[in-house]
Amino acid sequence: MLDMKFVRENADAVLANTANKNERADVARLIESDAERRRLIAETDVLKNKRNVTSEEIATLKKAKEDATAKIEEMRAVGDAIKANDEQLRGLEEEMQTILMRIPNMLHKSVPVGRDASQNVEIRSTVEKIPQEWRKNHVEISKQLNILDFERGAKVSGSGFGFYVGKGATLERAMLNLFLDTHIAQHGYQEMMPPFAVNRASMVGTGQIPKMEDDMYRCADDDLYLIPTAEVPLTNFYRDDVLNEKDLPVKFAGYSACFRREAGSYGKDSRGFLRVHEFNKVELVKFTKPEDSYNELETLTNDVENLLRLLELPYRVILLCSGDTSFNSAKTYDLEVWSPAEQKYLEVSSCSNFESFQARRANIKYRNNEGKLEFVHTLNGSGLATSRIMVAMLEHHQTEDGRIRIPDALRPYTKFDYIG
RNA sequence: GGAGAGAUGGAUGAGUGGCUGAAGUCAACGGUUUGCUAAACCGUCGUAGUGUUUAGGCGCUACCGCGGGUUCGAAUCCCGCUCUCUCCGCCA
C-alpha cells in the first residue's frame, strides 16, 4: 500500500507507474475523495471541539447546581451532526482504502519499462551455451527410476499433488537441508519454522488478499488460509511491531510447504512438477533500513545464486521489466535455470524489494537512532523452491545411462552419489 | 468441548460517568554531582490524523483488546466479537 500523502503529491507518477505495471486504479477518484475526506475531518473536528468544551461547561454548571438544560439540548444536535459526519467519513475511507489497496507499488528507477516477460533484461548468466541435446524429461526419468509418483498423488489428493518416493524423497530432503544450512551458516540468516496456516489479517498484511484470494486454499470453518509461501508467516512475524535500528537488518530463512490452487491455469506448464498445488520451499525474508534495501536485494540474490552453484545448475539472472514486476514489488530479479527437456528457462527464484509497501500495509516499523518511527523495507526471495529445482536436477545431472548424478555439495546429505 | 478470570502507554500498575492522554513505580534518554562505576537529584519521555508555520514549533481531533450501543459527556455503564490465562474433560 502506498502512502496517501505520496499519492496526493505524485498523482501523475502514480498513474503512469500503474499503467507501466499493466494495472488499473481510479487515482483521480481517490484524490477527489481524499480532498473531501479532509474537508469533512476539518468540519467534524470543529464540532467535536465544541462538544468537548461545552461538556466541560455542563459539568461545571452541574457541580454548581445550576441549570444546564439549554446547553444539553444544544449538544444533542451537535452530537447527531458528529455521528452523521463520522458515518460519512467511514464510508469515504472505506472506498479510499479499496482504491488504495489496488494501486501497485512504485517501481525503482532502475526498472526498465516494458509490456511483458519478453522485455525483461538479462543481467548475468552462467549458461555457456544452450544445450540442445535431448534428454528424458523429469516425468519420464523419475518414472523410470521410481522416485516421483504423480498418478498416486492424484489418487490420494488430486491432480497437481505428488509423492516423492525412496531416493527421490531423500534428494528432496537433502536439498532443503543444504539450502537451510547454507543460509544459516554462511549467509547469516536466522532459521525459522513457521505455521503453514495463517489468518486473514496475515494474508492482507503481505498483500495476498485481496488480489490473489482465489488462488489460495481456505479452511472456511476456522477462517484460516494455507500459505502460498513462507513469506506470509515470516513477514507477518513482525506485523504491528516496532524493531530497533541496531537490530536491522533482520534476516529469516524458513522452510515451509507451499499451497497454491493455481485456479484456471491448467494446461499451462502443468506437466509433472512444473506447476503443482503443493511444493516445498525455503524462503528468505529481510527487514532492512530504507537506505540499505537495494544493497540487501543484491546480497539476497547472491545468496540464492550461491545455491544454484552448489547444485551445479547453470542459471541466468533476469531483471524484470515494469509489466512483469509483481504488484507489491519495486524491483525484482528472477533466477532462471535452463530446462533441456522443455527447451526453455524455468523460473526457480524471485527476489524482490518491496520497499515500504508491505511494511505500511502490515504496519512494521523501526525506531531509528533519533527515536523516530519509520517503516522498514521488506525483501524476500525463494532460496529455493525444490519442485522446479528437482526438474532441473533430474534433467541436468542425467547421465547417458539414465542415472542421476548427485552434485558434490549434496552428497553429505543424501549419503549416495547416484540415483539408479 | 465445559467452568471461571482477565485485556490500560516500552514494562509493571492505579483508575467504576465530567478536572484522565491517562497517577505511582521501573526502564529509556538528557543533565547535575562524581577519580571511574554505582547511588542520589533535576528534566524529558505514546501513536496517528488534520490544520497552520520558512524552520523549530504550535493548535485541534482520535486512540485505554476489536466493533457497536446508552449519554450533553465513556478507559469507566450495556451488547457482540477476538485473544490470553487457570481448572475440568478429550486427544496427539
XYZ file of C-alpha atoms in Angstrom, chain A residues 13-387:
375
model
C 3.682 9.499 -11.406
C 1.411 7.036 -9.620
C -0.885 6.898 -12.605
C 1.979 6.309 -15.033
C 3.515 3.694 -12.771
C 0.196 1.857 -12.516
C -0.078 1.770 -16.297
C 3.516 0.546 -16.624
C 2.604 -2.382 -14.413
C -0.429 -3.149 -16.555
C -2.715 -2.370 -13.648
C -5.641 -0.046 -13.338
C -6.748 2.128 -10.465
C -9.012 5.130 -10.216
C -6.426 7.545 -8.898
C -8.472 10.616 -9.839
C -11.377 9.385 -7.770
C -9.034 8.691 -4.884
C -7.634 12.215 -4.967
C -11.155 13.624 -5.005
C -12.238 11.502 -2.067
C -9.107 12.488 -0.226
C -9.926 16.185 -0.548
C -13.493 15.535 0.556
C -12.241 13.471 3.454
C -10.029 16.230 4.715
C -12.790 18.798 4.367
C -15.081 16.555 6.375
C -12.470 15.984 9.067
C -11.917 19.701 9.487
C -15.655 20.255 9.805
C -16.165 17.401 12.232
C -13.198 18.306 14.386
C -14.698 21.762 14.953
C -17.933 20.115 16.094
C -16.094 17.703 18.364
C -14.115 20.516 19.876
C -17.353 22.346 20.577
C -18.759 19.239 22.191
C -15.727 18.824 24.423
C -15.688 22.451 25.515
C -19.421 22.572 26.170
C -19.392 19.271 28.031
C -16.915 20.753 30.400
C -19.151 23.765 30.892
C -22.062 21.455 31.624
C -20.005 19.663 34.216
C -19.139 22.981 35.852
C -22.756 24.111 35.873
C -23.939 20.838 37.378
C -21.327 20.973 40.037
C -22.536 24.460 40.948
C -26.079 23.065 40.935
C -27.100 25.365 38.127
C -29.385 24.670 35.231
C -27.696 23.153 32.135
C -30.677 22.011 30.086
C -30.196 24.644 27.374
C -26.636 23.555 26.718
C -27.536 19.892 26.900
C -30.266 20.449 24.369
C -27.829 22.268 22.112
C -25.312 19.444 22.359
C -27.860 16.859 21.402
C -27.976 18.374 17.913
C -24.184 18.653 17.761
C -23.885 15.015 18.760
C -26.204 13.988 15.934
C -24.209 16.043 13.432
C -20.980 14.423 14.585
C -22.468 10.984 14.269
C -23.665 11.712 10.737
C -20.290 13.092 9.695
C -18.393 10.190 11.215
C -20.568 7.778 9.341
C -19.990 9.571 6.062
C -16.288 9.656 6.823
C -16.181 5.951 7.447
C -17.830 5.227 4.111
C -15.430 7.537 2.345
C -12.366 5.996 3.952
C -13.535 2.524 3.131
C -13.887 3.482 -0.501
C -10.456 5.122 -0.478
C -8.919 2.079 1.117
C -10.346 -0.126 -1.614
C -8.782 2.006 -4.328
C -5.508 2.478 -2.454
C -5.120 -1.272 -1.978
C -5.364 -1.720 -5.727
C -2.593 0.699 -6.587
C 0.639 -1.220 -7.200
C 3.969 -0.350 -5.647
C 6.118 2.292 -7.278
C 8.901 0.818 -9.384
C 12.526 1.598 -8.676
C 14.079 3.897 -11.235
C 16.407 1.139 -12.431
C 13.473 -0.987 -13.629
C 13.002 -0.815 -17.401
C 9.546 -0.062 -18.745
C 8.160 -2.956 -20.722
C 4.924 -4.748 -21.502
C 5.671 -8.332 -20.541
C 8.308 -11.002 -19.938
C 9.726 -10.546 -23.442
C 11.150 -7.201 -22.361
C 12.943 -8.413 -19.268
C 16.673 -7.792 -19.178
C 19.333 -10.425 -18.674
C 21.799 -9.202 -16.052
C 24.234 -12.099 -15.971
C 24.342 -15.726 -16.926
C 26.389 -18.813 -16.201
C 24.859 -20.667 -19.124
C 27.741 -21.105 -21.553
C 25.595 -22.167 -24.432
C 22.126 -23.529 -24.521
C 22.432 -27.311 -24.659
C 20.318 -28.737 -27.419
C 20.756 -32.435 -26.833
C 17.666 -34.333 -25.942
C 17.335 -35.776 -22.509
C 14.483 -37.528 -20.839
C 12.153 -35.064 -19.193
C 11.732 -35.244 -15.448
C 8.464 -37.139 -15.573
C 9.906 -39.916 -17.721
C 13.176 -40.266 -15.880
C 11.539 -40.139 -12.479
C 9.076 -42.815 -13.509
C 11.915 -44.938 -14.767
C 13.834 -44.506 -11.507
C 10.701 -44.675 -9.372
C 11.426 -41.512 -7.399
C 8.309 -39.422 -8.056
C 4.721 -40.613 -8.322
C 2.128 -38.216 -9.674
C -0.502 -40.817 -10.511
C -0.795 -41.903 -6.931
C -0.591 -38.295 -5.850
C -3.663 -37.667 -7.952
C -5.423 -40.667 -6.457
C -4.692 -39.726 -2.869
C -5.059 -35.959 -3.118
C -5.863 -34.810 -6.613
C -4.237 -33.612 -9.773
C -1.236 -31.459 -9.008
C -0.094 -33.383 -5.963
C 2.750 -35.864 -5.945
C 4.672 -38.315 -3.855
C 8.437 -38.307 -3.515
C 9.491 -41.926 -3.341
C 12.668 -43.515 -1.956
C 15.776 -41.695 -3.128
C 13.557 -39.012 -4.623
C 12.291 -38.207 -1.141
C 15.839 -38.295 0.207
C 17.045 -35.959 -2.519
C 14.228 -33.537 -1.742
C 15.046 -33.531 1.953
C 18.764 -33.240 1.218
C 18.238 -30.148 -0.901
C 16.108 -28.438 1.716
C 18.724 -29.157 4.346
C 21.538 -27.915 2.137
C 19.618 -24.704 1.480
C 18.861 -24.053 5.134
C 22.336 -24.947 6.355
C 23.993 -22.752 3.768
C 21.835 -19.730 4.552
C 22.267 -20.131 8.272
C 25.957 -20.991 8.456
C 27.267 -18.936 5.539
C 24.783 -16.174 4.777
C 23.814 -15.168 8.308
C 20.099 -15.880 8.314
C 18.121 -16.943 11.350
C 16.287 -20.204 10.864
C 12.539 -20.074 11.290
C 9.903 -22.764 11.080
C 6.575 -21.015 10.553
C 2.975 -22.208 10.771
C 1.612 -23.314 7.394
C -1.880 -21.963 8.045
C -2.463 -18.293 8.795
C -5.383 -16.000 9.469
C -6.882 -13.478 7.135
C -5.118 -10.479 8.656
C -1.763 -12.016 7.769
C -2.803 -12.570 4.179
C -3.866 -8.940 3.970
C -0.629 -7.890 5.618
C 1.580 -9.296 2.895
C -0.838 -8.454 0.111
C -2.112 -11.874 -0.988
C -5.581 -10.578 -0.198
C -7.451 -9.104 -1.984
C -5.598 -9.768 -5.235
C -4.809 -13.475 -5.006
C -7.600 -14.684 -2.779
C -8.915 -17.185 -5.334
C -5.504 -18.822 -5.660
C -5.405 -19.923 -2.046
C -6.696 -22.873 -0.110
C -9.006 -21.812 2.654
C -10.261 -23.655 5.709
C -13.586 -21.918 5.940
C -14.635 -23.317 9.314
C -11.671 -21.736 11.038
C -11.085 -18.824 8.670
C -7.536 -19.997 8.041
C -5.604 -20.000 4.804
C -2.888 -22.436 3.762
C 0.164 -20.355 2.975
C 1.224 -19.997 -0.674
C 4.723 -19.156 0.572
C 6.523 -18.818 3.901
C 6.829 -15.138 3.047
C 3.389 -14.725 4.601
C 4.088 -16.003 8.129
C 7.706 -14.812 8.118
C 6.847 -11.241 7.168
C 3.811 -11.171 9.444
C 6.033 -12.306 12.311
C 6.629 -8.606 12.909
C 3.201 -7.318 11.936
C 2.200 -4.339 14.136
C 5.650 -4.403 15.670
C 8.430 -1.897 16.149
C 12.030 -3.008 15.589
C 15.187 -1.286 16.770
C 17.578 0.226 14.250
C 20.507 -1.618 15.811
C 18.792 -4.960 15.133
C 18.447 -4.331 11.398
C 18.727 -5.996 9.043
C 16.734 -8.958 10.348
C 17.198 -11.964 8.072
C 14.950 -15.019 8.228
C 15.315 -18.306 6.395
C 12.355 -20.613 6.770
C 11.189 -23.854 5.264
C 7.527 -24.412 4.522
C 5.285 -26.397 2.284
C 3.539 -24.015 -0.105
C -0.031 -24.422 -1.273
C -1.420 -22.916 -4.449
C -4.723 -23.633 -6.088
C -3.422 -22.261 -9.387
C -7.017 -21.591 -10.301
C -7.569 -21.541 -14.021
C -4.024 -22.324 -15.033
C -4.441 -25.916 -16.164
C -2.751 -26.901 -19.359
C -0.024 -24.336 -18.930
C 3.251 -25.815 -17.722
C 1.125 -28.391 -15.995
C 3.309 -31.401 -16.609
C 4.705 -33.121 -13.542
C 6.438 -30.750 -11.161
C 6.321 -27.652 -13.289
C 3.080 -26.470 -11.744
C 1.795 -28.176 -8.627
C -0.609 -27.414 -5.808
C 1.858 -28.203 -3.061
C 5.608 -27.837 -3.046
C 8.484 -27.299 -0.660
C 10.426 -24.114 -0.360
C 12.980 -22.362 1.770
C 12.065 -18.710 1.817
C 14.316 -15.783 2.646
C 12.857 -12.643 4.199
C 14.669 -9.478 5.208
C 13.656 -6.420 7.186
C 16.021 -3.530 6.496
C 16.559 0.173 6.882
C 15.305 2.071 3.823
C 18.765 3.211 2.797
C 20.090 -0.365 2.821
C 17.363 -2.200 0.988
C 18.847 -2.144 -2.509
C 22.200 -3.425 -1.318
C 20.319 -6.111 0.567
C 18.471 -7.045 -2.608
C 21.805 -7.681 -4.327
C 23.143 -9.826 -1.493
C 19.833 -11.666 -1.275
C 20.098 -12.520 -4.951
C 23.700 -13.604 -4.496
C 22.735 -15.850 -1.602
C 20.314 -17.674 -3.856
C 22.762 -17.846 -6.757
C 25.209 -19.479 -4.406
C 22.798 -22.394 -4.004
C 22.491 -22.831 -7.745
C 26.267 -23.031 -7.988
C 26.316 -25.662 -5.251
C 23.739 -27.621 -7.226
C 25.873 -27.174 -10.344
C 22.979 -25.775 -12.309
C 23.639 -23.135 -14.974
C 21.362 -20.156 -14.489
C 20.756 -16.607 -15.513
C 19.628 -13.557 -13.582
C 16.850 -11.503 -15.124
C 15.762 -8.014 -14.165
C 12.013 -7.942 -14.606
C 10.610 -5.088 -16.644
C 7.758 -2.965 -15.330
C 4.972 -5.054 -16.825
C 6.334 -8.306 -15.384
C 7.132 -6.981 -11.907
C 4.587 -8.048 -9.339
C 2.068 -5.728 -7.747
C 3.905 -5.472 -4.427
C 7.427 -5.221 -5.750
C 9.554 -2.194 -6.533
C 12.249 -4.274 -8.181
C 12.540 -7.984 -8.855
C 15.285 -10.274 -10.070
C 14.241 -13.670 -11.336
C 16.670 -16.568 -11.353
C 16.113 -18.997 -14.165
C 17.530 -22.399 -14.955
C 17.502 -23.805 -18.470
C 15.369 -26.885 -18.996
C 16.712 -29.017 -21.871
C 13.524 -31.057 -21.992
C 11.161 -28.123 -22.012
C 13.539 -26.141 -24.195
C 13.059 -23.035 -22.124
C 14.130 -21.301 -18.941
C 12.362 -22.172 -15.709
C 11.904 -19.577 -13.016
C 13.345 -21.035 -9.831
C 13.531 -17.941 -7.655
C 12.192 -14.447 -7.481
C 14.000 -11.890 -5.335
C 12.121 -8.692 -4.626
C 12.437 -5.445 -2.760
C 9.047 -4.222 -1.599
C 10.487 -1.087 -0.022
C 7.897 0.156 2.487
C 4.890 -1.140 0.541
C 4.333 -4.282 2.597
C 5.570 -2.691 5.804
C 2.970 0.042 5.534
C 0.217 -2.466 4.974
C 1.445 -4.812 7.701
C 2.454 -1.902 9.948
C 6.065 -2.901 10.573
C 8.184 -0.036 11.794
C 11.540 0.565 13.351
C 12.766 3.199 15.750
C 15.778 4.947 14.301
C 18.679 6.245 16.343
C 16.974 9.631 16.719
C 13.992 7.840 18.259
C 11.687 8.441 15.303
C 9.434 5.745 13.887
C 9.768 4.763 10.268
C 8.533 1.901 8.140
C 11.112 -0.792 7.458
C 11.782 -2.080 3.977
C 10.936 -5.726 3.384
C 12.507 -8.073 0.869
C 12.120 -11.687 0.059
C 13.300 -14.377 -2.274
C 12.902 -18.078 -2.776
C 16.036 -19.760 -1.669
C 14.955 -22.149 -3.122
C 11.763 -23.873 -4.179
C 12.510 -27.525 -4.767
C 9.864 -28.507 -7.303
